[in-house]
Coordinates of C-alpha atoms in Angstrom, one line a residue:
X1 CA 73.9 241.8 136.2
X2 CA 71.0 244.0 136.4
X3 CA 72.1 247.0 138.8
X4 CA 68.2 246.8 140.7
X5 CA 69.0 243.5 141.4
X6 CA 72.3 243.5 143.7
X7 CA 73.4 245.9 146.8
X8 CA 77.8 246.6 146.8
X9 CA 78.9 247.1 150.5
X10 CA 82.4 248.3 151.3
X11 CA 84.3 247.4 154.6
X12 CA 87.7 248.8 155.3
X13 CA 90.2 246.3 157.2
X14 CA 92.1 247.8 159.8
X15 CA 95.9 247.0 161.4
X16 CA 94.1 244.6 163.6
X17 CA 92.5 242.6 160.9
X18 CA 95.8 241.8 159.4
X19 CA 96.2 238.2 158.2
X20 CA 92.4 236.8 159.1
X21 CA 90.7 234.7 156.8
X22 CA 88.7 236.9 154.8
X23 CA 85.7 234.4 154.8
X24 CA 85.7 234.8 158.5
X25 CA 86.3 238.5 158.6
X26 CA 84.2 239.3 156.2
X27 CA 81.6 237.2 157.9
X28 CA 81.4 239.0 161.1
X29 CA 81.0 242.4 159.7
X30 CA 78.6 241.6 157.4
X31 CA 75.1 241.8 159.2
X32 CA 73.0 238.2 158.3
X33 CA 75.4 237.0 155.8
X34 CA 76.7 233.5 157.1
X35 CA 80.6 232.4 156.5
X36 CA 79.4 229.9 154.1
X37 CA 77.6 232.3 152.2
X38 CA 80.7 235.0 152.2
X39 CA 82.3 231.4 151.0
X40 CA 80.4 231.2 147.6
X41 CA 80.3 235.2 147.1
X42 CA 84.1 234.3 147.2
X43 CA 83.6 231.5 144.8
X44 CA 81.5 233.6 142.5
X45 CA 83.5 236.5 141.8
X46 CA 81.6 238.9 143.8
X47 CA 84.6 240.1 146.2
X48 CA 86.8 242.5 145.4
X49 CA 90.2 244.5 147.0
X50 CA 91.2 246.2 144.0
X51 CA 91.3 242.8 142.2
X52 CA 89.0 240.0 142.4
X53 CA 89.1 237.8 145.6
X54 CA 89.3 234.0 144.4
X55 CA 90.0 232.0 147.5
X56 CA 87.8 232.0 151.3
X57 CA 91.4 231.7 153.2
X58 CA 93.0 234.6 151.3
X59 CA 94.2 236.7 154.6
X60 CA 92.8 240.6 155.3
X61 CA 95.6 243.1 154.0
X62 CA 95.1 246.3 156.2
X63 CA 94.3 249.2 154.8
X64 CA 92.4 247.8 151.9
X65 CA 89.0 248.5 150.6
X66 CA 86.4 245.1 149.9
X67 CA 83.4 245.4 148.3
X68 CA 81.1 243.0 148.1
X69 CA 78.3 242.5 145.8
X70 CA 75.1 240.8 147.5
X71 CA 73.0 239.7 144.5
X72 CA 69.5 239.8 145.4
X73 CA 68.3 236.5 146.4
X74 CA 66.8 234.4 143.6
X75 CA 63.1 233.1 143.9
X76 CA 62.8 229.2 145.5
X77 CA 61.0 228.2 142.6
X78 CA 58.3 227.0 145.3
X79 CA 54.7 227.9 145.1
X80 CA 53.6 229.9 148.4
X81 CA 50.0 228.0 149.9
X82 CA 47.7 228.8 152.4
X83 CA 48.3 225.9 154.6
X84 CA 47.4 226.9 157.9
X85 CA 50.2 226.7 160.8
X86 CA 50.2 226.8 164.5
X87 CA 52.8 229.3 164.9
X88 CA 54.9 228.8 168.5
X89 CA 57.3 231.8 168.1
X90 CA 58.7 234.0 165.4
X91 CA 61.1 237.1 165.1
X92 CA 63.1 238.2 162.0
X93 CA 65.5 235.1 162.2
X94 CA 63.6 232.0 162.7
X95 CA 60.2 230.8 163.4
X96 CA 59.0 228.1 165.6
X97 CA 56.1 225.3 164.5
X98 CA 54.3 223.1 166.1
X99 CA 53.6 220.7 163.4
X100 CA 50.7 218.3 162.9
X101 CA 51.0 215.0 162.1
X102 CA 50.1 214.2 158.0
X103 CA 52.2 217.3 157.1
X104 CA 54.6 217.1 155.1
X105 CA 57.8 219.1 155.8
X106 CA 59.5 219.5 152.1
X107 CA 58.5 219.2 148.6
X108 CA 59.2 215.9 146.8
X109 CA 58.1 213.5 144.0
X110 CA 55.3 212.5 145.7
X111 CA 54.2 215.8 148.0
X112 CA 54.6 218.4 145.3
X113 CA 52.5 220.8 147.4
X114 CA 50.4 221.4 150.2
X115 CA 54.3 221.2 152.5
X116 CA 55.4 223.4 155.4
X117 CA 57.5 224.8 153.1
X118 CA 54.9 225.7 150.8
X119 CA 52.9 227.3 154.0
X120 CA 56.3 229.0 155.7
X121 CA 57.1 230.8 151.6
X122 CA 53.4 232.0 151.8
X123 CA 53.6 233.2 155.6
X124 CA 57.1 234.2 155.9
X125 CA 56.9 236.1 152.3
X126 CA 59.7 239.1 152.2
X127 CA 61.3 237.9 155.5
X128 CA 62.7 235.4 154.2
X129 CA 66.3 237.2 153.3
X130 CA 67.2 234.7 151.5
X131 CA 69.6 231.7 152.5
X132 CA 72.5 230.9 150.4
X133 CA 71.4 233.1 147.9
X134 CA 67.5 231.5 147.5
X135 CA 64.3 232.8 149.3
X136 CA 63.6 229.8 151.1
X137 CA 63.0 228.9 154.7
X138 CA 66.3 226.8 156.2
X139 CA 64.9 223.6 157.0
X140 CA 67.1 222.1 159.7
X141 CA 65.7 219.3 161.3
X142 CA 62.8 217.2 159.8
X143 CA 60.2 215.4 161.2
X144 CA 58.6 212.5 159.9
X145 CA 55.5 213.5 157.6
X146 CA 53.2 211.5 160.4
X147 CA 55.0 212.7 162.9
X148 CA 53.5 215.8 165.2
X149 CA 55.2 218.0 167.0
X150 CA 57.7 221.4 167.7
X151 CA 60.3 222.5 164.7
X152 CA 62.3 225.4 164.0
X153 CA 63.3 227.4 160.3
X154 CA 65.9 229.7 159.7
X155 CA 64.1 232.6 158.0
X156 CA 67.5 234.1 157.2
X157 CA 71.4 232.7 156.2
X158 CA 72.9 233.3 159.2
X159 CA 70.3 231.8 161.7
X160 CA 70.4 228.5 159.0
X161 CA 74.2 228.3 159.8
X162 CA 73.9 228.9 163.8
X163 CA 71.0 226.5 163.9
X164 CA 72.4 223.9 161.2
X165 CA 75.6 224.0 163.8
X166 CA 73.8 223.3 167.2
X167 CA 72.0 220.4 165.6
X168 CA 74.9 218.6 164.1
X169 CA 76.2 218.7 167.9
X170 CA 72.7 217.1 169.0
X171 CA 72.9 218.5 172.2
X172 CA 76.9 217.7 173.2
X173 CA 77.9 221.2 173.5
X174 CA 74.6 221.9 175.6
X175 CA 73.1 224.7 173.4
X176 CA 70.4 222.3 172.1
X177 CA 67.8 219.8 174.2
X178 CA 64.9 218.1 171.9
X179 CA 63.0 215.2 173.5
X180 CA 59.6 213.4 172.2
X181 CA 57.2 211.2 173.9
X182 CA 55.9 207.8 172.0
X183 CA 53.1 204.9 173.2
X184 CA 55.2 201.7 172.3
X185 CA 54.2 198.3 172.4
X186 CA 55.3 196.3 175.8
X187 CA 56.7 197.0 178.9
X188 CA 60.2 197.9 179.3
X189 CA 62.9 195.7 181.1
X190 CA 64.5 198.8 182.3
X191 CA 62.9 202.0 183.7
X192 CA 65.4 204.2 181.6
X193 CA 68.2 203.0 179.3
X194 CA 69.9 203.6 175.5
X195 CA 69.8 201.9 172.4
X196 CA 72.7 202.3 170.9
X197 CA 73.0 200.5 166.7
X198 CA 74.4 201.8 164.1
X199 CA 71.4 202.5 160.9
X200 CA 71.8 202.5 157.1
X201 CA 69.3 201.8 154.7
X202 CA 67.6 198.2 154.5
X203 CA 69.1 195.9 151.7
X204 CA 65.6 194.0 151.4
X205 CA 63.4 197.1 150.8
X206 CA 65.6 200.7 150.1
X207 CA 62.2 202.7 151.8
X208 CA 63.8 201.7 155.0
X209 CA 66.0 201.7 157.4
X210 CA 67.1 198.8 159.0
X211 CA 69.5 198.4 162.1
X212 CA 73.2 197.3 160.8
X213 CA 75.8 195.3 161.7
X214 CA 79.8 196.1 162.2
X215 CA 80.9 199.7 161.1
X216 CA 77.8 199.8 158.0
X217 CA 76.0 202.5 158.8
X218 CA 76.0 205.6 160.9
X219 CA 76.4 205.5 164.7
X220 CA 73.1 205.9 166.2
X221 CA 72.2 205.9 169.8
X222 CA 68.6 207.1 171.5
X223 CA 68.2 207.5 175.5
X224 CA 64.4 206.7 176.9
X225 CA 62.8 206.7 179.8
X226 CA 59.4 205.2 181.2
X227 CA 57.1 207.7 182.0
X228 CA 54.4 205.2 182.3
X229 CA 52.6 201.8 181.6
X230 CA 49.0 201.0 180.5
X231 CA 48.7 196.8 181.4
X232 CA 46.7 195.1 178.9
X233 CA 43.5 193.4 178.8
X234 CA 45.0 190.0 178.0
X235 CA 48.5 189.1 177.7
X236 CA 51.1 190.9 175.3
X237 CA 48.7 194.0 175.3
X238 CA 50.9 195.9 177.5
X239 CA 51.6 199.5 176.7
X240 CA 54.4 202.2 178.0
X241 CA 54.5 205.9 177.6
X242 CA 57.9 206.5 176.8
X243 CA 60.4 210.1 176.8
X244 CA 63.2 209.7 174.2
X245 CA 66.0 212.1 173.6
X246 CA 68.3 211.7 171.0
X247 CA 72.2 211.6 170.7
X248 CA 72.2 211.7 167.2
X249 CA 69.7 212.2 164.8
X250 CA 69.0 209.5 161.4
X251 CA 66.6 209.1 159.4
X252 CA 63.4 206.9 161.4
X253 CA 66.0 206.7 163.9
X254 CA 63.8 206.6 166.9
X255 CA 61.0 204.6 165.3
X256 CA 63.8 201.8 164.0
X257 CA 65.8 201.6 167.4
X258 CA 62.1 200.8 169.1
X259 CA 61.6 198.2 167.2
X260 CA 65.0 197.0 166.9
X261 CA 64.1 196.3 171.1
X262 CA 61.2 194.8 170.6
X263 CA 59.0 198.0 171.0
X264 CA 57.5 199.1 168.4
X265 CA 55.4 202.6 168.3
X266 CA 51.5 201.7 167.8
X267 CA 50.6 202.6 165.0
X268 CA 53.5 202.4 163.2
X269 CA 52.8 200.7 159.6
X270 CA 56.3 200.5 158.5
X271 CA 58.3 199.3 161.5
X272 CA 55.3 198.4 163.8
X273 CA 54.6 194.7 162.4
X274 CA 52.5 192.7 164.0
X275 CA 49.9 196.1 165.1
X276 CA 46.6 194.6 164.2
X277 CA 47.1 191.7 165.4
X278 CA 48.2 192.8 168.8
X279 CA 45.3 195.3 169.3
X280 CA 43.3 192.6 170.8
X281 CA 45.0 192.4 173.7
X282 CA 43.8 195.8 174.6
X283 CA 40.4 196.6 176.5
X284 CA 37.5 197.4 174.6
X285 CA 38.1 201.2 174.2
X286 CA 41.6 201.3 174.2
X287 CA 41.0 198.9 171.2
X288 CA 39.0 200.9 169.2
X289 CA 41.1 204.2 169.9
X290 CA 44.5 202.7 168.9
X291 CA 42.3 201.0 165.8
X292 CA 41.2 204.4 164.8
X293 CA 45.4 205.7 164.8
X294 CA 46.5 206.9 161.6
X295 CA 49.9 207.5 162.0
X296 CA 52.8 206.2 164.6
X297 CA 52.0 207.0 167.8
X298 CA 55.1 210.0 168.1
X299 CA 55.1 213.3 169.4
X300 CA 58.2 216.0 169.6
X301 CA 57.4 217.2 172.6
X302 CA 60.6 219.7 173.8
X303 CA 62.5 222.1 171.9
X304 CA 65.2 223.8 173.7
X305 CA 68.2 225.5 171.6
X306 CA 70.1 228.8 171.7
X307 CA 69.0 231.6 169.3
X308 CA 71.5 231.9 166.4
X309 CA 71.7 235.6 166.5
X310 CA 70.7 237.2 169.7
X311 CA 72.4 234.0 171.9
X312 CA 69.3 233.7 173.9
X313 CA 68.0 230.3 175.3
X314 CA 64.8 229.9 173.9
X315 CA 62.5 227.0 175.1
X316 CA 59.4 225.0 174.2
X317 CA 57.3 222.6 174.9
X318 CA 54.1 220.7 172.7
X319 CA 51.2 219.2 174.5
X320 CA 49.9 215.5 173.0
X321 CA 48.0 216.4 169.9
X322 CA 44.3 214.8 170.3
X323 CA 44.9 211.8 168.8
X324 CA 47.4 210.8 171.2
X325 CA 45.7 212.7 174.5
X326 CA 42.9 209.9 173.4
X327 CA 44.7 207.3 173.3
X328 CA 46.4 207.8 176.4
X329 CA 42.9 207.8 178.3
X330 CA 41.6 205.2 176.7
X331 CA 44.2 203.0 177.8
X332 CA 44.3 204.2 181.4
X333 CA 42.2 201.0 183.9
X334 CA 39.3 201.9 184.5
X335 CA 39.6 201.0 187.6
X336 CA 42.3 203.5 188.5
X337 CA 41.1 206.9 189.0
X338 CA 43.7 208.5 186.5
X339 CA 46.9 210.4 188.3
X340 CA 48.5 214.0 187.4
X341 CA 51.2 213.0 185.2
X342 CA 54.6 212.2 186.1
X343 CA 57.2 215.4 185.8
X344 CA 60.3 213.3 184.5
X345 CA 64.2 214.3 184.6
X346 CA 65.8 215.4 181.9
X347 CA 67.6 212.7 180.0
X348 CA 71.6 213.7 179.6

């Protein structure tokens, strides 16, 4: 291996390190190098104690010399663009996005440019200290390309694995609190509840996901509350402002759990049947405002979580994008001189 292109570090274990892991050890005394990533260094030949390391859960002998070799991290293989981003927070570890709705967040077959990702390589550039051995941002949450609203990126290995940890928990160990606001069709039974159905993917059309029965699927369950509701011009053209917070977090999940209640997001074209057909039952402007959507009406609105490296709480919140701030007027009565809005409770 070219000698420019990796850095050897030495750490001496001492009588108390006796019989750790060395994954773990190593870990903490190796500044922004995650466990996992100590893991594949492991894996890869690249630890050493007088003879090559071959297994994560070989213990610490005191006394002994480890050197590590930190190959430099290897190019993403994505093209950095200019896509312009409204930038919430940053520091060395992780940066904060409020995302507009029509971006994309990752490269595929279809969006092989123009992605956050293609924006963060181009932005983040040498701070990105690469993150299991790749110059890459750590994507890890995702929002729905027409879906607005707050995310956060690891910018190095360690904050991936801190972050990646508090949102497989999804909020149960009370590090992380994420909560979005959405304009569904109807009004609620109940001024707060949960929808809790199991999702997998649909067996008519594989593009979607479709609410399952018995133990198919993954456990899914998404608490809401009424913030507020817009009555209709004519009957059926009811509207509610809802504040959702998730449990867990699937693909579409809150977009196919509305529905599956009978609630579908405006604007929704793949779960929100029956749209254009409903939109007369609004008033004149409302109409022509929730005519003119083009995308779901669905906002991330909250963003609380712990930072992976300092431990601070670090919390945001995301306005309605336009679009949405439109359509929320336009379907206020005319009638009503329009109120401050409603400060809701947090949803456990």
């Amino acid at each position: 291996m070219d000698e420019q292109k990796q850095s050897l570090i030495e750490v001496v274990a001492g009588p108390e390190d006796a019989g750790q892991r060395v994954d773990r050890w190593l870990a903490s005394k190796l500044d922004g190098v995650s466990r996992a990533r100590v893991q594949s260094l492991i894996r890869d030949g690249h630890v050493r104690a007088g003879e090559t390391i071959g297994e994560p859960r070989t213990p610490v002998k005191p006394g002994a010399v480890y050197t590590v070799t930190l190959p430099q991290a290897e190019d993403t293989g994505v093209e950095g663009e200019d896509v312009p981003l409204d930038i919430v927070y940053e520091d060395d570890d992780l940066i904060v996005i409020d995302k507009p709705a029509g971006l994309v967040v990752h490269p595929s077959a279809g969006h092989a440019s123009g992605t956050l990702v293609n924006a963060l390589i181009a932005h983040c550039g040498d701070s990105l200290s690469g993150i299991g051995g790749v110059k890459r941002p750590g994507i890890v949450h995702r929002l729905d390309k027409d879906t607005s609203g707050l995310l956060v990126v690891a910018k190095s290995d360690a904050a991936h694995q801190g972050l990646a940890e508090q949102f497989q928990s999804h909020g149960r160990d009370g590090r992380l609190h994420r909560s979005y606001l959405a304009f569904v069709w109807g009004k609620l039974s109940l001024p707060a509840g949960s929808i809790d159905a199991r999702l997998g993917r649909s067996r008519a059309n594989r593009m979607k996901i479709a609410v399952t029965r018995g133990i198919v699927g993954r456990s899914a369950k998404t608490h809401y509350e009424v913030i507020d509701v817009f009555p209709g011009e004519t009957p059926g053209g009811d509207v509610s402002l809802l504040r959702l917070v998730l449990e867990t977090g699937r693909t579409h999940q809150i977009r196919v759990h509305l529905a599956h209640i009978g609630h579908p997001v405006l604007g929704d074209p793949t779960y929100g049947t029956g749209f254009k057909t409903r939109l007369g039952a609004l008033s004149g402007k409302a109409k022509d405002v929730a005519s003119s959507l083009t995308r779901q009406a669905l906002h991330a609105a909250e963003l609380e979580f712990e930072h992976p490296i300092s431990g601070k709480k670090l919390k945001f919140s995301s306005k309605l994008p336009a679009d949405l701030e439109q359509l929320g007027e336009a379907l206020k009565p005319t009638h009503v001189k329009p109120t401050e809005k409603k400060r809701s409770r947090r949803l456990k």
